[in-house]
Each structure stands twice: as C-alpha cells, then as structure tokens.
Coordinates of C-alpha atoms in Angstrom, one line a residue:
Chain A
M1 CA 33.2 -96.5 -15.4
W2 CA 32.6 -98.5 -18.6
K3 CA 29.5 -100.7 -18.5
D4 CA 28.6 -103.4 -21.0
M5 CA 25.2 -101.8 -21.4
Y6 CA 27.0 -99.0 -23.3
R7 CA 27.9 -101.3 -26.1
I8 CA 26.3 -100.5 -29.5
N9 CA 27.5 -103.8 -31.0
V10 CA 29.6 -102.2 -33.7
P11 CA 33.1 -103.5 -32.6
I12 CA 35.3 -100.6 -33.8
I13 CA 33.0 -98.0 -32.2
D14 CA 32.7 -100.0 -28.9
Q15 CA 36.5 -100.3 -28.7
Q16 CA 36.9 -96.6 -29.2
H17 CA 34.2 -95.8 -26.6
Q18 CA 36.0 -98.1 -24.1
E19 CA 39.2 -96.3 -24.6
L20 CA 37.5 -92.9 -24.1
F21 CA 35.9 -94.1 -20.9
H22 CA 39.2 -95.5 -19.7
R23 CA 41.0 -92.1 -20.3
V24 CA 38.2 -90.0 -18.8
S25 CA 38.2 -92.4 -15.7
R26 CA 42.0 -92.0 -15.3
F27 CA 41.6 -88.2 -15.7
I28 CA 38.9 -88.0 -13.0
S29 CA 40.8 -90.4 -10.7
A30 CA 43.8 -88.1 -10.9
L31 CA 41.7 -85.0 -10.3
R32 CA 40.0 -86.5 -7.3
S33 CA 43.2 -87.8 -5.8
G34 CA 43.6 -84.7 -3.6
G35 CA 47.2 -84.1 -4.5
H36 CA 48.7 -80.7 -5.4
N37 CA 47.7 -79.1 -8.7
A38 CA 51.3 -79.4 -10.0
D39 CA 51.1 -83.2 -9.6
K40 CA 47.9 -83.3 -11.7
T41 CA 49.1 -81.1 -14.5
G42 CA 50.8 -83.9 -16.4
I43 CA 47.8 -86.2 -16.6
V44 CA 45.5 -83.2 -17.3
E45 CA 47.6 -82.1 -20.2
D46 CA 47.9 -85.7 -21.4
T47 CA 44.2 -86.2 -21.3
L48 CA 43.4 -82.9 -23.0
M49 CA 45.8 -83.7 -25.8
F50 CA 44.4 -87.2 -26.1
M51 CA 40.8 -85.9 -26.1
A52 CA 41.6 -83.3 -28.8
E53 CA 43.1 -85.9 -31.1
Y54 CA 41.2 -89.1 -30.2
V55 CA 37.8 -87.6 -29.9
V56 CA 38.1 -86.1 -33.3
S57 CA 39.3 -89.3 -34.8
H58 CA 36.5 -91.3 -33.0
F59 CA 33.8 -88.9 -34.1
H60 CA 35.2 -89.2 -37.7
A61 CA 34.9 -93.0 -37.4
E62 CA 31.4 -92.8 -36.0
E63 CA 30.3 -90.4 -38.7
T64 CA 31.8 -92.6 -41.4
W65 CA 29.8 -95.5 -40.0
M66 CA 26.6 -93.4 -39.9
R67 CA 27.0 -92.5 -43.5
E68 CA 27.7 -96.1 -44.5
I69 CA 24.4 -97.3 -43.0
N70 CA 22.5 -94.2 -44.1
Y71 CA 21.6 -93.2 -40.6
P72 CA 18.6 -90.9 -40.7
D73 CA 19.7 -88.7 -37.8
Y74 CA 23.2 -88.2 -39.2
I75 CA 23.0 -84.4 -39.4
A76 CA 21.7 -83.9 -35.8
H77 CA 24.3 -86.4 -34.4
E78 CA 27.2 -84.7 -36.3
A79 CA 26.1 -81.3 -35.0
I80 CA 26.3 -82.7 -31.4
H81 CA 29.9 -83.9 -32.1
R82 CA 30.8 -80.5 -33.6
S83 CA 29.4 -78.6 -30.6
F84 CA 31.3 -80.9 -28.2
V85 CA 34.6 -80.5 -30.0
Q86 CA 34.2 -76.7 -29.9
E87 CA 33.4 -76.8 -26.2
M88 CA 36.4 -79.0 -25.5
Q89 CA 38.7 -76.5 -27.4
E90 CA 37.3 -73.5 -25.5
F91 CA 37.7 -75.3 -22.1
T92 CA 41.3 -76.4 -23.0
E93 CA 42.2 -72.8 -23.8
R94 CA 40.6 -71.6 -20.5
L95 CA 42.4 -74.3 -18.5
R96 CA 45.8 -73.5 -20.1
A97 CA 45.3 -69.8 -19.5
C98 CA 44.5 -70.3 -15.8
G99 CA 47.3 -72.8 -15.1
Y100 CA 44.9 -75.7 -14.7
D101 CA 43.1 -74.1 -11.8
D102 CA 41.0 -76.7 -9.8
A103 CA 38.1 -74.3 -9.7
I104 CA 37.7 -74.7 -13.4
L105 CA 39.0 -78.3 -13.7
Q106 CA 36.6 -79.9 -11.3
P107 CA 33.4 -78.5 -12.9
F108 CA 34.8 -79.3 -16.4
A109 CA 35.4 -82.9 -15.4
G110 CA 31.9 -83.3 -13.9
R111 CA 30.3 -82.0 -17.1
L112 CA 32.6 -84.2 -19.2
L113 CA 31.6 -87.3 -17.2
A114 CA 27.8 -86.7 -17.5
W115 CA 28.1 -85.7 -21.2
L116 CA 30.1 -88.7 -22.2
I117 CA 27.8 -91.2 -20.4
Y118 CA 24.7 -89.7 -21.8
H119 CA 26.0 -89.4 -25.3
V120 CA 27.1 -93.1 -25.4
A121 CA 24.2 -94.5 -23.3
S122 CA 21.6 -92.6 -25.3
E123 CA 22.5 -91.0 -28.6
D124 CA 25.0 -93.6 -29.7
Q125 CA 22.6 -96.4 -28.8
K126 CA 20.3 -95.2 -31.5
I127 CA 23.0 -95.7 -34.0
G128 CA 23.6 -99.2 -32.6
A129 CA 19.8 -100.0 -32.8
Y130 CA 19.6 -98.8 -36.3
S131 CA 22.7 -100.5 -37.6
N132 CA 21.8 -103.8 -35.9
G133 CA 18.5 -104.1 -37.7
G134 CA 16.1 -102.0 -35.6
R135 CA 16.1 -99.4 -38.3
T136 CA 14.2 -96.8 -36.3
C137 CA 15.4 -93.8 -34.4
E138 CA 13.6 -91.4 -32.0
N139 CA 13.0 -88.6 -34.4
E140 CA 11.3 -90.9 -36.9
A141 CA 9.0 -92.5 -34.4
Chain B
M1 CA -2.3 -79.4 -14.0
K2 CA -2.6 -81.3 -17.2
L3 CA -1.2 -84.8 -17.2
K4 CA -0.2 -84.5 -20.8
Y5 CA 2.6 -82.1 -19.9
V6 CA 3.4 -83.7 -16.6
N7 CA 3.9 -87.2 -18.0
P8 CA 6.7 -86.3 -20.5
I9 CA 8.7 -84.7 -17.7
F10 CA 8.2 -87.7 -15.5
K11 CA 9.1 -90.1 -18.3
A12 CA 12.2 -88.0 -19.2
T13 CA 13.5 -88.3 -15.6
V14 CA 12.8 -92.0 -15.4
D15 CA 14.4 -92.7 -18.8
V16 CA 17.6 -90.7 -18.0
F17 CA 18.0 -92.3 -14.6
K18 CA 17.8 -95.7 -16.4
M19 CA 20.2 -94.8 -19.2
M20 CA 22.8 -93.0 -17.2
L21 CA 22.7 -94.7 -13.8
D22 CA 21.0 -98.1 -14.7
I23 CA 18.6 -97.2 -11.9
D24 CA 14.8 -97.9 -11.9
A25 CA 13.1 -94.8 -10.6
K26 CA 9.4 -95.2 -9.7
K27 CA 6.7 -92.8 -8.7
A28 CA 6.5 -93.0 -4.9
D29 CA 3.2 -93.3 -3.2
A30 CA 3.8 -90.2 -1.1
Y31 CA 6.3 -87.5 -0.5
S32 CA 6.5 -87.5 3.3
A33 CA 7.3 -84.6 5.6
Q34 CA 10.6 -86.4 6.3
D35 CA 11.4 -86.6 2.5
I36 CA 10.7 -82.9 2.2
A37 CA 12.8 -82.1 5.3
N38 CA 15.7 -84.2 3.9
T39 CA 15.6 -82.4 0.6
T40 CA 18.3 -79.7 0.5
I41 CA 19.6 -79.6 -3.1
H42 CA 17.4 -78.1 -5.8
V43 CA 18.1 -77.8 -9.5
V44 CA 15.7 -75.4 -11.2
V45 CA 15.1 -75.1 -14.9
D46 CA 13.0 -72.3 -16.5
I47 CA 10.7 -73.2 -19.3
T48 CA 9.4 -70.8 -21.9
G49 CA 7.4 -71.2 -25.1
D50 CA 4.0 -73.0 -25.3
L51 CA 4.4 -73.7 -21.6
S52 CA 6.0 -71.3 -19.1
G53 CA 7.2 -71.8 -15.6
T54 CA 9.8 -74.0 -13.9
I55 CA 10.7 -77.6 -13.3
S56 CA 12.6 -78.2 -10.1
Y57 CA 14.5 -81.4 -9.3
A58 CA 14.9 -81.8 -5.5
F59 CA 17.4 -84.1 -4.0
P60 CA 18.3 -85.2 -0.4
E61 CA 21.8 -84.2 0.5
K62 CA 23.7 -87.4 -0.3
M63 CA 21.8 -88.5 -3.4
P64 CA 23.7 -86.4 -6.0
S65 CA 27.0 -87.7 -4.7
D66 CA 25.7 -91.3 -5.0
M67 CA 24.5 -90.6 -8.5
V68 CA 27.9 -89.3 -9.6
A69 CA 29.6 -92.2 -7.8
I70 CA 27.6 -94.6 -9.9
M71 CA 28.5 -92.7 -13.0
C72 CA 32.3 -92.7 -12.4
G73 CA 32.7 -95.8 -10.3
M74 CA 34.4 -93.8 -7.5
Q75 CA 33.3 -92.9 -4.1
M76 CA 32.1 -89.3 -3.7
D77 CA 32.2 -88.0 -0.2
A78 CA 30.7 -84.5 -0.6
F79 CA 28.6 -82.3 -2.8
D80 CA 31.5 -80.3 -4.3
S81 CA 32.0 -78.5 -7.7
F82 CA 32.6 -81.8 -9.5
V83 CA 29.4 -83.4 -8.3
E84 CA 27.5 -80.2 -8.8
S85 CA 28.6 -79.8 -12.4
A86 CA 27.7 -83.5 -13.2
L87 CA 24.3 -83.0 -11.5
M88 CA 23.6 -79.8 -13.4
E89 CA 24.5 -81.5 -16.7
M90 CA 22.1 -84.4 -15.8
A91 CA 19.3 -81.9 -15.0
N92 CA 20.0 -80.3 -18.4
I93 CA 19.8 -83.7 -20.1
I94 CA 16.5 -84.6 -18.4
S95 CA 15.0 -81.2 -19.3
G96 CA 16.2 -81.4 -22.9
K97 CA 14.6 -84.9 -23.2
A98 CA 11.4 -83.6 -21.6
A99 CA 11.3 -80.8 -24.2
V100 CA 11.7 -83.4 -27.0
Y101 CA 8.8 -85.5 -25.5
L102 CA 6.7 -82.3 -25.0
S103 CA 7.2 -81.3 -28.6
A104 CA 5.7 -84.7 -29.7
D105 CA 2.6 -83.5 -27.8
K106 CA 2.7 -80.2 -29.7
Y107 CA 4.2 -78.2 -26.8
N108 CA 7.2 -76.4 -28.2
C109 CA 9.4 -75.2 -25.3
D110 CA 12.8 -73.8 -24.6
I111 CA 14.8 -74.7 -21.5
S112 CA 17.2 -72.5 -19.6
T113 CA 20.5 -73.4 -18.2
P114 CA 19.9 -75.2 -14.8
R115 CA 20.6 -73.2 -11.7
L116 CA 21.3 -74.5 -8.2
S117 CA 19.5 -73.6 -5.0
L118 CA 20.6 -75.0 -1.7
G119 CA 18.6 -75.4 1.5
R120 CA 15.1 -76.4 2.5
Q121 CA 12.3 -74.9 0.4
M122 CA 8.6 -74.6 0.8
I123 CA 6.4 -75.9 -2.0
D124 CA 4.3 -73.1 -3.4
E125 CA 0.9 -74.7 -3.5
Q126 CA -0.8 -71.4 -4.2
N127 CA 0.9 -71.4 -7.6
S128 CA -0.4 -74.8 -8.4
A129 CA 2.9 -76.6 -8.1
L130 CA 2.7 -80.3 -8.7
V131 CA 5.2 -82.5 -6.8
I132 CA 6.0 -85.9 -8.2
P133 CA 7.9 -88.0 -5.6
L134 CA 10.3 -90.4 -7.3
S135 CA 11.6 -93.4 -5.4
T136 CA 15.1 -94.8 -6.3
P137 CA 17.4 -97.3 -4.5
I138 CA 19.6 -94.3 -3.6
G139 CA 16.9 -92.0 -2.2
T140 CA 13.6 -90.3 -2.8
M141 CA 13.7 -87.2 -4.9
G142 CA 10.9 -84.8 -5.9
I143 CA 10.1 -83.2 -9.3
T144 CA 8.2 -80.0 -8.7
I145 CA 6.4 -78.8 -11.8
M146 CA 5.0 -75.3 -12.0
L147 CA 3.9 -74.7 -15.5
K148 CA 1.0 -72.9 -17.3
E149 CA 0.1 -72.9 -20.9
A150 CA 0.8 -69.8 -23.0
I151 CA -2.3 -67.7 -23.7
I152 CA -2.8 -67.3 -27.4
L153 CA -4.3 -63.8 -28.2

C-alpha cells in the first residue's frame, strides 16, 4: 500500500506514515480475508486501539513540525486532523456497539483507505514542499 | 457551458487520479456508444451556491474495483461496500478540490455528500449536460457536468 511518492522527506513523519499504512493494510487484509467475523475481531480491535493512540501521537508530531517551520496552513491542517480523530472515535463506538458488524466495518475501511491516501498524498505533501524549501502552499498561491 | 467552470472540475479529477492512484488521466477524443453502454456506476454530487446543478462521475463496471485495488495493493473482485465506500470518498475528494479551484475563479460553491446510482443512464442533453470523457489505463470514465450560474436579483 505504501508508495515512495508518499514521502514528504521529513524522516520522522515519513516513518510514522509508513507505520500507519502498514497497520491499515494489515487491517484491510484481515477484513477482506473472507473468514468469520469472530476471527477478524482481534485484529479489528487491535487496529482501532492502535489508530486511537498512534494517530493522535502522529498528528501531534506533525503539528509540532508545522509549528516549528511556521507552516502557513497550520490551522486548516490541524482542523482536518481534529475532524478525523472525532470521526474515528464515533466509528469505533458504533463498531463496538454492533459487535464489529461487517456491514459497518467494510464501508469504514473503504473510507479510511481513501482518506489516508489522499491526506498523505496531497495535504501532507504541502507540508513537505514547504519544509523542504518550496515555501508555498495552495492557499497562498 | 462556460469553460471557466468546466476546467476546474476536469483539473480536480485529473489531479486526484494522479495523487491517489499515480494514474495519468487524459481527456479522450470521444465518448463512444460502447463507452456509454459500459458505464453502469454513477456517483452524483449536488452543487449549490454561485453555481447550481450536479457533477456526475460515471464508471464502467470494473473500474472502481481496479481503482481501489491500486490504492490498497490487493485484488478486488467485485463492487462491494468496501469498494463503494472508497469510491464515494474519492468522489467527495475530487468534488471538494473542484470547489477549491472554482473558488479561485470567484465561484463559491458547496458540495453535497456523493450518492450512488447504478445502471445505464441517458445523458440529458436537453438540460445542457456536458460530458467529458476521461481516458485512463484502467478504463474510460465520463464526467457529466450539469451546472448553471445563480441568478443575482
């Protein structure tokens, strides 16, 4: 799932992104494996717990970096993070309440996949471009 | 239909395909009868504000599965709820980007949540729909734009 084109050339952030992609890929692989729901519950719970902790810690690292470089779109980017964390929490509650029903899990995973790729391949690239000397971002252009 | 609000929608689609799929999408010379016949998956987004109407992204049956397969690096055999959800999110991303590009041209628009429509559809030429055929290595899709400018009283 991870592609080199997703790098923003900030080593700590790239390393965290790769870990996120690895975990989401494992999660999707398990969901698509066609086994019984009970077999998937372990990895689903594991991923949701990981996402709840690691995503917050990764977003914190990314936001610290944005502040360090005086990234001009910091507020908008931070708002995207906040909205994602809230959505993850709501989904997690729904999934736990319904016993990890496939009818909710599959659409959740599809949306998570597209969201993560777009966020890293587009929004985070602007941070990379700015921090690596480009010093422009879309909203300033 | 004015190019100045067609081009941002076309550009948003091409940009998102490149960013998310690493695919070069190009305007096709024509949208053949066969292309239209093959198109059975439609994602429709309502536009309100300085422009009003709809943007519809039309895909041949297998293309969304291939798009999601590229994203997750796994084979997708069918258009199921996982593929559908990823496709809807992608349509949402394209439309959001189109709204950003349109705002640079002073068209401030809101976009709705995308909705899915399955099956063959007729293009409503009487309502001045413009269809942009988009050629990609995984199939030819169509963007149907049906927009009009708000009348300022």
